[in-house]
mmCIF file of C-alpha atoms in Angstrom:
data_model
loop_
_atom_site.group_PDB
_atom_site.id
_atom_site.type_symbol
_atom_site.label_atom_id
_atom_site.label_comp_id
_atom_site.label_asym_id
_atom_site.label_seq_id
_atom_site.Cartn_x
_atom_site.Cartn_y
_atom_site.Cartn_z
ATOM 1 C CA MET A 30 -24.986 5.651 -42.225
ATOM 2 C CA ILE A 31 -22.557 6.542 -39.509
ATOM 3 C CA MET A 32 -19.877 3.966 -38.998
ATOM 4 C CA HIS A 33 -16.899 3.746 -36.709
ATOM 5 C CA GLN A 34 -14.390 1.291 -35.443
ATOM 6 C CA GLN A 35 -14.820 0.200 -31.806
ATOM 7 C CA HIS A 36 -11.766 0.289 -29.581
ATOM 8 C CA ARG A 37 -10.975 -2.572 -27.305
ATOM 9 C CA GLY A 38 -11.601 -0.558 -24.206
ATOM 10 C CA ALA A 39 -15.308 -0.492 -25.211
ATOM 11 C CA ILE A 40 -15.436 -4.272 -24.696
ATOM 12 C CA ILE A 41 -12.996 -4.447 -21.627
ATOM 13 C CA ALA A 42 -14.744 -1.793 -19.517
ATOM 14 C CA PRO A 43 -18.193 -3.458 -19.516
ATOM 15 C CA GLY A 44 -16.654 -6.859 -18.796
ATOM 16 C CA VAL A 45 -14.589 -5.451 -15.916
ATOM 17 C CA LEU A 46 -17.662 -3.781 -14.335
ATOM 18 C CA LEU A 47 -19.763 -6.792 -14.744
ATOM 19 C CA GLY A 48 -16.920 -8.919 -13.247
ATOM 20 C CA ILE A 49 -16.747 -6.423 -10.251
ATOM 21 C CA GLY A 50 -20.523 -6.592 -9.811
ATOM 22 C CA LEU A 51 -20.712 -10.413 -9.972
ATOM 23 C CA GLY A 52 -17.623 -10.770 -7.813
ATOM 24 C CA GLY A 53 -19.265 -8.511 -5.273
ATOM 25 C CA PHE A 54 -22.496 -10.516 -5.339
ATOM 26 C CA ALA A 55 -20.518 -13.770 -4.964
ATOM 27 C CA ASP A 56 -18.846 -12.330 -1.885
ATOM 28 C CA GLY A 57 -21.923 -10.956 -0.398
ATOM 29 C CA ILE A 58 -24.084 -13.959 -1.009
ATOM 30 C CA VAL A 59 -21.718 -16.761 -0.077
ATOM 31 C CA LEU A 60 -19.577 -15.127 2.583
ATOM 32 C CA HIS A 61 -21.937 -12.731 4.120
ATOM 33 C CA GLN A 62 -25.160 -14.570 3.872
ATOM 34 C CA ILE A 63 -24.823 -18.320 3.269
ATOM 35 C CA LEU A 64 -21.711 -19.019 5.354
ATOM 36 C CA GLN A 65 -22.091 -15.957 7.606
ATOM 37 C CA TRP A 66 -18.349 -15.705 8.107
ATOM 38 C CA HIS A 67 -18.419 -11.965 8.149
ATOM 39 C CA ASN A 68 -20.626 -8.773 7.572
ATOM 40 C CA MET A 69 -19.592 -5.420 6.067
ATOM 41 C CA LEU A 70 -18.639 -3.918 9.479
ATOM 42 C CA SER A 71 -18.246 -6.978 11.515
ATOM 43 C CA SER A 72 -14.834 -5.956 12.941
ATOM 44 C CA THR A 73 -15.873 -2.398 13.903
ATOM 45 C CA VAL A 74 -19.400 -3.267 14.865
ATOM 46 C CA PRO A 75 -19.411 -6.914 15.985
ATOM 47 C CA PRO A 76 -22.776 -8.469 15.240
ATOM 48 C CA VAL A 77 -23.418 -9.707 18.874
ATOM 49 C CA ASP A 78 -26.929 -8.442 19.515
ATOM 50 C CA LEU A 79 -29.902 -7.759 17.266
ATOM 51 C CA VAL A 80 -29.197 -4.048 16.861
ATOM 52 C CA SER A 81 -25.607 -4.590 15.881
ATOM 53 C CA MET A 82 -26.909 -7.250 13.466
ATOM 54 C CA LYS A 83 -29.288 -4.799 11.967
ATOM 55 C CA THR A 84 -26.540 -2.260 11.597
ATOM 56 C CA ASN A 85 -24.406 -4.816 9.724
ATOM 57 C CA MET A 86 -27.359 -5.855 7.738
ATOM 58 C CA LEU A 87 -27.879 -2.252 6.391
ATOM 59 C CA TRP A 88 -24.330 -1.928 5.480
ATOM 60 C CA ASP A 89 -24.399 -5.306 3.737
ATOM 61 C CA GLY A 90 -27.447 -3.968 1.816
ATOM 62 C CA LEU A 91 -25.573 -0.774 0.852
ATOM 63 C CA PHE A 92 -22.698 -2.894 -0.231
ATOM 64 C CA HIS A 93 -25.073 -5.087 -2.431
ATOM 65 C CA ALA A 94 -26.473 -1.797 -3.838
ATOM 66 C CA PHE A 95 -23.105 -0.623 -4.863
ATOM 67 C CA THR A 96 -22.334 -3.901 -6.735
ATOM 68 C CA TRP A 97 -25.852 -3.749 -8.281
ATOM 69 C CA LEU A 98 -24.982 -0.256 -9.683
ATOM 70 C CA MET A 99 -21.802 -1.712 -11.044
ATOM 71 C CA THR A 100 -23.595 -4.481 -12.773
ATOM 72 C CA VAL A 101 -26.152 -2.038 -14.288
ATOM 73 C CA LEU A 102 -23.510 0.256 -15.445
ATOM 74 C CA GLY A 103 -21.655 -2.747 -16.958
ATOM 75 C CA LEU A 104 -24.803 -3.794 -18.787
ATOM 76 C CA ALA A 105 -25.312 -0.378 -20.131
ATOM 77 C CA LEU A 106 -21.876 -0.081 -21.559
ATOM 78 C CA LEU A 107 -22.221 -3.621 -22.882
ATOM 79 C CA TRP A 108 -25.376 -2.658 -24.690
ATOM 80 C CA ARG A 109 -23.384 0.190 -26.330
ATOM 81 C CA ALA A 110 -20.675 -2.189 -27.453
ATOM 82 C CA ARG A 111 -22.986 -4.902 -28.705
ATOM 83 C CA GLY A 112 -22.002 -4.362 -32.414
ATOM 84 C CA GLY A 113 -18.504 -5.331 -31.905
ATOM 85 C CA LEU A 114 -19.002 -8.404 -29.689
ATOM 86 C CA ASP A 115 -19.014 -10.839 -32.437
ATOM 87 C CA ARG A 116 -15.801 -10.071 -33.966
ATOM 88 C CA ALA A 117 -12.664 -12.323 -33.838
ATOM 89 C CA GLY A 118 -11.131 -12.464 -30.400
ATOM 90 C CA ASN A 119 -13.758 -10.648 -28.655
ATOM 91 C CA THR A 120 -15.135 -13.600 -26.810
ATOM 92 C CA HIS A 121 -11.660 -14.119 -25.142
ATOM 93 C CA VAL A 122 -11.507 -10.311 -24.431
ATOM 94 C CA PHE A 123 -14.954 -10.170 -22.837
ATOM 95 C CA GLY A 124 -14.504 -13.455 -20.843
ATOM 96 C CA GLY A 125 -10.949 -12.225 -19.620
ATOM 97 C CA SER A 126 -12.529 -8.919 -18.628
ATOM 98 C CA LEU A 127 -15.118 -10.653 -16.572
ATOM 99 C CA LEU A 128 -12.341 -12.629 -14.777
ATOM 100 C CA LEU A 129 -10.051 -9.501 -14.451
ATOM 101 C CA GLY A 130 -13.024 -7.419 -12.834
ATOM 102 C CA TRP A 131 -13.642 -10.112 -10.366
ATOM 103 C CA GLY A 132 -9.913 -10.564 -9.518
ATOM 104 C CA LEU A 133 -9.654 -6.718 -9.253
ATOM 105 C CA PHE A 134 -12.664 -6.648 -6.866
ATOM 106 C CA ASN A 135 -11.046 -9.214 -4.531
ATOM 107 C CA LEU A 136 -7.703 -7.476 -4.743
ATOM 108 C CA VAL A 137 -8.965 -3.915 -4.028
ATOM 109 C CA GLU A 138 -11.612 -4.892 -1.515
ATOM 110 C CA GLY A 139 -9.172 -7.288 0.231
ATOM 111 C CA VAL A 140 -6.391 -4.739 0.585
ATOM 112 C CA ILE A 141 -8.546 -1.797 1.521
ATOM 113 C CA ASP A 142 -11.226 -3.378 3.623
ATOM 114 C CA HIS A 143 -9.422 -6.244 5.178
ATOM 115 C CA GLN A 144 -5.900 -4.957 5.447
ATOM 116 C CA ILE A 145 -5.856 -1.183 5.719
ATOM 117 C CA LEU A 146 -9.273 -0.163 7.188
ATOM 118 C CA GLY A 147 -9.915 -3.422 8.973
ATOM 119 C CA LEU A 148 -13.674 -3.233 8.439
ATOM 120 C CA HIS A 149 -14.049 -7.003 8.291
ATOM 121 C CA HIS A 150 -11.937 -10.178 7.620
ATOM 122 C CA VAL A 151 -12.697 -13.117 5.486
ATOM 123 C CA HIS A 152 -12.932 -15.637 8.451
ATOM 124 C CA PRO A 153 -12.389 -13.881 11.689
ATOM 125 C CA GLY A 154 -10.488 -15.764 14.270
ATOM 126 C CA ARG A 155 -7.102 -17.319 14.947
ATOM 127 C CA ASP A 156 -6.115 -17.789 11.234
ATOM 128 C CA GLN A 157 -7.823 -14.700 9.820
ATOM 129 C CA LEU A 158 -4.621 -13.386 8.108
ATOM 130 C CA ALA A 159 -4.270 -16.751 6.201
ATOM 131 C CA TRP A 160 -7.812 -16.490 5.022
ATOM 132 C CA ASP A 161 -7.328 -12.813 3.984
ATOM 133 C CA LEU A 162 -4.137 -13.692 2.076
ATOM 134 C CA GLY A 163 -5.954 -16.680 0.409
ATOM 135 C CA PHE A 164 -8.585 -14.187 -0.706
ATOM 136 C CA LEU A 165 -6.032 -11.934 -2.246
ATOM 137 C CA ALA A 166 -4.091 -14.810 -3.887
ATOM 138 C CA PHE A 167 -7.472 -16.011 -5.416
ATOM 139 C CA GLY A 168 -8.021 -12.532 -6.726
ATOM 140 C CA ALA A 169 -4.511 -12.249 -8.171
ATOM 141 C CA PHE A 170 -5.094 -15.737 -9.966
ATOM 142 C CA LEU A 171 -8.415 -14.428 -11.429
ATOM 143 C CA ALA A 172 -6.942 -11.113 -12.459
ATOM 144 C CA PHE A 173 -3.880 -12.758 -14.054
ATOM 145 C CA THR A 174 -5.913 -15.445 -15.922
ATOM 146 C CA GLY A 175 -8.319 -12.640 -17.120
ATOM 147 C CA TRP A 176 -5.397 -10.608 -18.356
ATOM 148 C CA ARG A 177 -3.865 -13.533 -20.182
ATOM 149 C CA LEU A 178 -7.326 -14.259 -21.961
ATOM 150 C CA ILE A 179 -7.641 -10.570 -22.989
ATOM 151 C CA THR A 180 -4.010 -10.713 -24.478
ATOM 152 C CA ALA A 181 -4.934 -13.814 -26.168
ATOM 153 C CA GLY A 182 -8.164 -12.303 -27.614
ATOM 154 C CA ALA A 183 -6.148 -9.262 -28.809
ATOM 155 C CA GLU A 184 -3.614 -11.414 -30.695
ATOM 156 C CA ARG A 185 -6.488 -13.472 -32.185
ATOM 157 C CA ALA A 186 -8.106 -10.234 -33.510
ATOM 158 C CA LEU A 187 -4.732 -8.891 -34.922
ATOM 159 C CA GLN A 188 -4.232 -12.380 -36.642
ATOM 160 C CA SER A 189 -7.704 -12.073 -38.051
ATOM 161 C CA ARG A 190 -7.127 -8.635 -39.371
ATOM 162 C CA ARG A 191 -3.850 -9.690 -41.007
ATOM 163 C CA GLU A 192 -5.547 -12.553 -42.748
ATOM 164 C CA ALA A 193 -8.397 -10.364 -43.941
ATOM 165 C CA LYS A 194 -5.796 -7.828 -45.311
ATOM 166 C CA LEU A 195 -3.927 -10.426 -47.095
ATOM 167 C CA ALA A 196 -7.080 -11.980 -48.600
ATOM 168 C CA ALA A 197 -8.035 -8.497 -49.904
ATOM 169 C CA TYR A 198 -4.460 -7.960 -51.300
ATOM 170 C CA VAL A 199 -4.572 -11.357 -53.151
ATOM 171 C CA ARG A 200 -7.892 -10.526 -54.696
ATOM 172 C CA MET B 23 -18.493 -2.854 -40.052
ATOM 173 C CA SER B 24 -21.863 -3.480 -38.363
ATOM 174 C CA ALA B 25 -24.419 -0.645 -38.396
ATOM 175 C CA LEU B 26 -25.273 -1.672 -34.831
ATOM 176 C CA SER B 27 -21.992 -0.097 -33.562
ATOM 177 C CA ALA B 28 -22.936 3.209 -35.011
ATOM 178 C CA ARG B 29 -22.856 5.104 -31.616
ATOM 179 C CA ALA B 30 -19.428 5.976 -30.638
ATOM 180 C CA PRO B 31 -18.403 5.473 -27.077
ATOM 181 C CA THR B 32 -18.048 9.149 -25.714
ATOM 182 C CA ARG B 33 -15.270 10.712 -23.659
ATOM 183 C CA ALA B 34 -18.053 11.303 -21.016
ATOM 184 C CA ALA B 35 -18.380 7.590 -19.976
ATOM 185 C CA PRO B 36 -15.204 7.401 -17.679
ATOM 186 C CA ARG B 37 -16.134 10.605 -16.034
ATOM 187 C CA ILE B 38 -19.716 9.276 -15.452
ATOM 188 C CA LEU B 39 -18.165 6.116 -13.961
ATOM 189 C CA VAL B 40 -16.365 8.245 -11.165
ATOM 190 C CA CYS B 41 -18.558 11.211 -10.793
ATOM 191 C CA VAL B 42 -22.197 9.967 -10.931
ATOM 192 C CA LEU B 43 -22.026 6.817 -8.929
ATOM 193 C CA ALA B 44 -21.160 8.156 -5.417
ATOM 194 C CA PRO B 45 -23.643 11.240 -5.371
ATOM 195 C CA ALA B 46 -26.600 9.166 -6.895
ATOM 196 C CA PHE B 47 -25.844 6.388 -4.340
ATOM 197 C CA THR B 48 -26.005 8.815 -1.304
ATOM 198 C CA LEU B 49 -29.128 10.359 -2.672
ATOM 199 C CA THR B 50 -30.796 7.000 -3.131
ATOM 200 C CA ILE B 51 -29.961 5.978 0.411
ATOM 201 C CA LEU B 52 -31.438 9.221 1.938
ATOM 202 C CA ILE B 53 -34.502 8.831 -0.279
ATOM 203 C CA LEU B 54 -35.059 5.288 0.837
ATOM 204 C CA GLU B 55 -34.565 6.118 4.415
ATOM 205 C CA ARG B 56 -36.978 9.123 4.262
ATOM 206 C CA GLY B 57 -39.394 6.774 2.500
ATOM 207 C CA ALA B 58 -39.266 4.145 5.068
ATOM 208 C CA ALA B 59 -39.588 6.746 7.970
ATOM 209 C CA PHE B 60 -42.720 8.179 6.107
ATOM 210 C CA ALA B 61 -44.372 4.849 5.529
ATOM 211 C CA CYS B 62 -43.968 3.683 9.138
ATOM 212 C CA PRO B 63 -42.285 6.160 11.471
ATOM 213 C CA ASP B 64 -42.295 4.078 14.490
ATOM 214 C CA CYS B 65 -41.482 0.671 12.951
ATOM 215 C CA PRO B 66 -38.260 -0.801 14.346
ATOM 216 C CA PRO B 67 -36.576 -1.153 10.891
ATOM 217 C CA ALA B 68 -37.369 2.531 10.157
ATOM 218 C CA VAL B 69 -36.087 3.640 13.590
ATOM 219 C CA THR B 70 -32.821 1.648 13.353
ATOM 220 C CA ALA B 71 -32.249 2.862 9.755
ATOM 221 C CA ARG B 72 -32.859 6.447 10.787
ATOM 222 C CA GLN B 73 -30.371 6.085 13.660
ATOM 223 C CA ILE B 74 -27.771 4.445 11.310
ATOM 224 C CA VAL B 75 -28.240 7.171 8.552
ATOM 225 C CA PHE B 76 -28.288 10.140 10.871
ATOM 226 C CA GLY B 77 -25.633 8.779 13.257
ATOM 227 C CA GLU B 78 -22.332 10.484 13.474
ATOM 228 C CA ASP B 79 -20.466 7.540 11.839
ATOM 229 C CA PHE B 80 -22.680 7.253 8.815
ATOM 230 C CA PHE B 81 -20.609 9.210 6.282
ATOM 231 C CA ARG B 82 -17.458 7.799 7.633
ATOM 232 C CA ASN B 83 -18.742 4.276 7.137
ATOM 233 C CA LEU B 84 -20.223 5.251 3.843
ATOM 234 C CA ALA B 85 -16.734 6.569 2.630
ATOM 235 C CA ALA B 86 -15.051 3.424 3.873
ATOM 236 C CA VAL B 87 -17.605 1.179 2.126
ATOM 237 C CA SER B 88 -17.592 3.058 -1.094
ATOM 238 C CA LEU B 89 -13.844 3.659 -1.317
ATOM 239 C CA PRO B 90 -12.934 0.332 -2.941
ATOM 240 C CA LEU B 91 -15.667 0.524 -5.383
ATOM 241 C CA VAL B 92 -14.677 4.084 -6.342
ATOM 242 C CA ILE B 93 -11.105 2.925 -6.865
ATOM 243 C CA LEU B 94 -12.508 0.087 -9.115
ATOM 244 C CA CYS B 95 -14.323 2.665 -11.091
ATOM 245 C CA VAL B 96 -11.190 4.691 -11.612
ATOM 246 C CA ILE B 97 -9.311 1.518 -12.683
ATOM 247 C CA THR B 98 -12.151 0.671 -15.152
ATOM 248 C CA ALA B 99 -11.916 4.078 -16.638
ATOM 249 C CA LEU B 100 -8.226 3.732 -17.056
ATOM 250 C CA LEU B 101 -8.633 0.414 -18.691
ATOM 251 C CA TRP B 102 -11.132 2.180 -21.001
ATOM 252 C CA ARG B 103 -8.614 4.800 -21.932
ATOM 253 C CA ILE B 104 -5.723 2.167 -22.404
ATOM 254 C CA GLY B 105 -8.090 0.112 -24.639
ATOM 255 C CA ARG B 106 -8.884 3.407 -26.685
ATOM 256 C CA ARG B 107 -5.315 3.968 -27.402
ATOM 257 C CA GLU B 108 -4.786 0.430 -28.882
ATOM 258 C CA GLU B 109 -5.868 -0.607 -32.276
ATOM 259 C CA PRO B 110 -9.574 -0.891 -32.911
ATOM 260 C CA THR B 111 -11.217 -4.276 -32.805
#
């Protein structure tokens, strides 16, 4: 029987990908569709008539397709790592990775799409910069919390290994 | 050690993250667009989609929309590598 030890990246990567996918879906479902604050290209192609709305709808669809691919990839990697999920500390590591992924999505999407390329803004209008900065701050908070959880999980795993080694030594 | 973890994560995974997503996605869009046009060439959704896909801004917009997600794939691949260098779980 072939056996190997899984590295922590095998747990973090699927968690981050799933976090990115779920964060993207949250953005698309809540901000694009339910609240209708913005669409994917609403700053470059303002949705003022049916044709421009359909254009934005198509690009929203492509954005959702991207996030769907991320989610599928995350699930595939999670399936490969399933044997190591129940070890000490890995619940924290995986949960933290989900939060880290969502936070990274907000940070990268916020900086590139909102600030650099100006494809759209979170809530266009007079206070759009404040909304954009709030979006980034929320992302930074999620990423920081996720990173702390991953670190806590890693420490817990280390502690568990030390205890196991000590127990084996005593025996 | 669980027998379920028998399959080792390969070095190919980070490369797949970065290299496969974008081409596969572009191909999927083109297949979907062609499929819609084939099913109903004169329906307004197919005509609009065709105009967008074959419009001059399509690849520029595709690059703009996919850029953050490609960067996120690269970051994930880096996290994978950093995790591999640490102690195994």
